[in-house]
Amino acid sequence: MSKGRGKPLVLIADDDAATRYVCSESLRHEGFFVLQAANGAEALDLCTTKVPDLVLLDVEMPEMSGYAACRAIRATDACAHLPVVMVTSHDDRDSINLAYEAGATDFIAKPISWPLLGHRLRYILRSARNLQSLCETLDENRALMAALPDNIFVVAYDGTIVEHLRGDAAPVFDRGQQVAGRNLADVVPDDIRQQVQDALRQLDRAGGCLAIEYRDPSPADPDRWYECRFVDHGASRALAIVRDVSERKHTEARIHRLAYFDPLTGLPNRAHFRERAALALEQQGDVAVFIIDIDRFKRINDTLGTVIGDETLIETSRRLRSLAGQLKREFAVTVPDLRVELACFGGNVFAFMLAGRIDGIDLASIAARLGQHLSQPLFVGGHEFVVTASVGVARSPQHGDTVDALTKNAEAARHAAKSEGNNSQRVYRSSMNSGNQVCLDLENELRRALETDQLRVHYQPKYVAASGELEGAEALLRWVHPRRGEIEPSVFVGMAEEAGLIGSLGAWMINEVCGQIRDWRSAGLKPGTIAVNLSGREFIVGDPFRSIDGAVGRAGISPGDLQLEITETVLMSDIRSVMAALHRLHDAGFSLAVDDFGTGYSSLRYLQRFPVDVVKIDSSFVRDIEHDPNSRSICTAIIALAHGLGLEVVGEGVETAGQEDYLRHAGCDVLQGFRLGKPMAASAFELMLESGRRKGGSQGRPATGLLVPH
């Protein structure tokens, strides 16, 4: 039935008007629309203009016979598949053959049975629609088959290859091999022959779908994978569909590596290590877990860059692999079942596991060997340096009978080793976990300290080296705990950085210092320039200018009253952003100082690019001035370099007369240290300022040997 019409449209072509009339009335009564043509030429014209759903053609017509008209109708694009029924008084074989050869769909012999004509035509129309639908489906299937990148075979369940439908891209069979009629088991790769036979037998019994994956049998392309999928095809046959699945297999392999391996070092990650260690516990029982932390690794990243940091981790993993091989060879006789596993837990933390009959192995000695193995000099990216490692050890069953317990206790031992100094190794003791709990409690109490007025600022005076006059002070943070007493910054500052509290502590301190300077100046005192250390976190995630300038504005003091100290590590962390922030602070009138100068790797090269005013020689060099020629040379070089760039030099950590004399004679501008004055509470510093004012305003430092109390 033509689209848009409610009833089928039938074209009747007959040169007899009476026949056309009777036929038309009969079909209209049966619910058809009817068109009439008196000859074949007229019928052809109506077919191309009206496109009926079915044509009744009388064979014997003037001008153009029914056969000729049928052939002409079939030759048009619009009517190529139109049902055409020939009406003839001849029902002999030759006449029927002529009708079908002309392209007729069916024929009706005269005399016509009018009551049955409508039913007959509806059947022909339905059959034509079904045939058209089938043809369209076949066309779609052909297009789909042509688009598929697969080999498709029809295979009998006994293994005989019935037909190769299409495809030559996937070599489940030998390329170019004629396979039809052969047994599938004889032409597939040898390593899947039995699997193919089993799959066909199972499919024959239960139907459904089965798949086999295998590598390309060609040694030239071993990374290429294929899937042979068998699908029940009925009539004791199956379709064997062969597809190249290399991309999926490679993607799965990449996903597996991402899920179970560290992408930088190639070592198993924490999750994979946990699975391997659990299996070792189950199979071998005795397991020792070593947790290894590269000491001060952040400093390598901050000073030399992440590329050098990554290469350092890669070299560390190589050294751990090397040691693992040494241990296997060393204990091959005494511990033949020794199993060694490595892992990277992320960042600079590694894991090392020994499993087997390890009762006779000195685990502390192995931990020491780990430290020694990793502390050999490194040559990376043109730099030579040494890294050390803190190692913690726990073993089963003494320190835990699960992987989680062993890892947790090895971590506790590693924390204990790190707290006792770099390049240390410790075997787990139960007291270590209680120490970790103390650290956690202390961190929570530090959060409350900001809200409960437990923090204090102490001030360590600085003096002009040549005259001994007070130049200012350095503000130092103190925590006075209500139960624990005063807690050293070395204990809580690192904790604050790890806990994300250092920004809040810094903001509190800058506001406190600015308020104190305001109070001193309001009282007519001259405290000089007060130095405050800035946290590197302010430059990474914060806006140091906004917080510092805001504090100065609220206190009503001048930016020149403050000197902002930053470490070389901060300078080198992100040169562009740090430089922009420092220029903004310097342009606003703040004095900028580089703290701990001389301990970094590359700061000499960048010093002239940063808008700094002051360089502070690191106390480690000052400490050794009296007995170490290298330290004296370094101090002299730093002073000369800074003066050459127009910078002021501060020597910090001055504790002896010899150190003071050397720095003064070397040209150091400002001195700071316990010999000259210890850090003191604001009230004590205020008394010192008042005493200096009463003495005439010189505010000179205390006499040599006198230490101002806290």
mmCIF file of N, CA and C in Angstrom, residues 292-294 315-317 319-320 350 369-378 386-389 391:
data_model
loop_
_atom_site.group_PDB
_atom_site.id
_atom_site.type_symbol
_atom_site.label_atom_id
_atom_site.label_comp_id
_atom_site.label_asym_id
_atom_site.label_seq_id
_atom_site.Cartn_x
_atom_site.Cartn_y
_atom_site.Cartn_z
ATOM 1 N N ILE A 292 60.070 2.381 53.421
ATOM 2 C CA ILE A 292 61.248 3.210 53.160
ATOM 3 C C ILE A 292 60.795 4.602 52.743
ATOM 4 N N ASP A 293 61.286 5.610 53.423
ATOM 5 C CA ASP A 293 60.931 7.003 53.131
ATOM 6 C C ASP A 293 62.209 7.763 52.768
ATOM 7 N N ILE A 294 62.266 8.311 51.537
ATOM 8 C CA ILE A 294 63.430 9.097 51.136
ATOM 9 C C ILE A 294 63.416 10.408 51.915
ATOM 10 N N GLU A 315 65.767 6.099 39.949
ATOM 11 C CA GLU A 315 67.048 5.506 40.341
ATOM 12 C C GLU A 315 66.918 4.762 41.664
ATOM 13 N N THR A 316 66.108 5.295 42.582
ATOM 14 C CA THR A 316 65.860 4.596 43.849
ATOM 15 C C THR A 316 65.220 3.236 43.597
ATOM 16 N N SER A 317 64.243 3.182 42.681
ATOM 17 C CA SER A 317 63.594 1.903 42.373
ATOM 18 C C SER A 317 64.602 0.932 41.756
ATOM 19 N N ARG A 319 67.813 0.805 42.384
ATOM 20 C CA ARG A 319 68.687 0.329 43.461
ATOM 21 C C ARG A 319 67.974 -0.702 44.338
ATOM 22 N N LEU A 320 66.689 -0.491 44.563
ATOM 23 C CA LEU A 320 65.927 -1.474 45.346
ATOM 24 C C LEU A 320 65.838 -2.802 44.596
ATOM 25 N N PHE A 350 58.538 3.870 49.625
ATOM 26 C CA PHE A 350 58.643 2.563 48.984
ATOM 27 C C PHE A 350 58.407 1.474 50.028
ATOM 28 N N ARG A 369 71.199 -2.199 55.449
ATOM 29 C CA ARG A 369 71.701 -2.351 54.077
ATOM 30 C C ARG A 369 70.846 -1.546 53.097
ATOM 31 N N LEU A 370 69.548 -1.524 53.340
ATOM 32 C CA LEU A 370 68.683 -0.699 52.498
ATOM 33 C C LEU A 370 69.128 0.760 52.556
ATOM 34 N N GLY A 371 69.356 1.254 53.790
ATOM 35 C CA GLY A 371 69.794 2.634 53.940
ATOM 36 C C GLY A 371 71.128 2.896 53.263
ATOM 37 N N GLN A 372 72.071 1.958 53.426
ATOM 38 C CA GLN A 372 73.396 2.128 52.822
ATOM 39 C C GLN A 372 73.311 2.067 51.296
ATOM 40 N N HIS A 373 72.495 1.162 50.784
ATOM 41 C CA HIS A 373 72.372 0.980 49.340
ATOM 42 C C HIS A 373 71.814 2.238 48.677
ATOM 43 N N LEU A 374 70.880 2.889 49.364
ATOM 44 C CA LEU A 374 70.243 4.069 48.781
ATOM 45 C C LEU A 374 71.059 5.337 48.982
ATOM 46 N N SER A 375 72.013 5.307 49.919
ATOM 47 C CA SER A 375 72.743 6.536 50.242
ATOM 48 C C SER A 375 74.019 6.711 49.426
ATOM 49 N N GLN A 376 74.245 5.836 48.447
ATOM 50 C CA GLN A 376 75.390 6.039 47.561
ATOM 51 C C GLN A 376 75.150 7.295 46.718
ATOM 52 N N PRO A 377 76.187 8.025 46.340
ATOM 53 C CA PRO A 377 76.008 9.273 45.579
ATOM 54 C C PRO A 377 75.197 9.059 44.302
ATOM 55 N N LEU A 378 74.339 10.014 44.020
ATOM 56 C CA LEU A 378 73.514 9.994 42.814
ATOM 57 C C LEU A 378 74.057 11.004 41.810
ATOM 58 N N VAL A 386 73.474 13.247 47.459
ATOM 59 C CA VAL A 386 73.225 12.027 48.230
ATOM 60 C C VAL A 386 71.840 12.106 48.840
ATOM 61 N N VAL A 387 71.083 11.025 48.723
ATOM 62 C CA VAL A 387 69.809 10.936 49.432
ATOM 63 C C VAL A 387 69.936 9.854 50.500
ATOM 64 N N THR A 388 69.263 10.070 51.587
ATOM 65 C CA THR A 388 69.230 9.066 52.646
ATOM 66 C C THR A 388 67.792 8.607 52.824
ATOM 67 N N ALA A 389 67.637 7.530 53.586
ATOM 68 C CA ALA A 389 66.307 6.950 53.749
ATOM 69 C C ALA A 389 66.065 6.580 55.204
ATOM 70 N N VAL A 391 63.937 3.971 57.454
ATOM 71 C CA VAL A 391 63.366 2.641 57.203
ATOM 72 C C VAL A 391 62.715 2.114 58.469
#
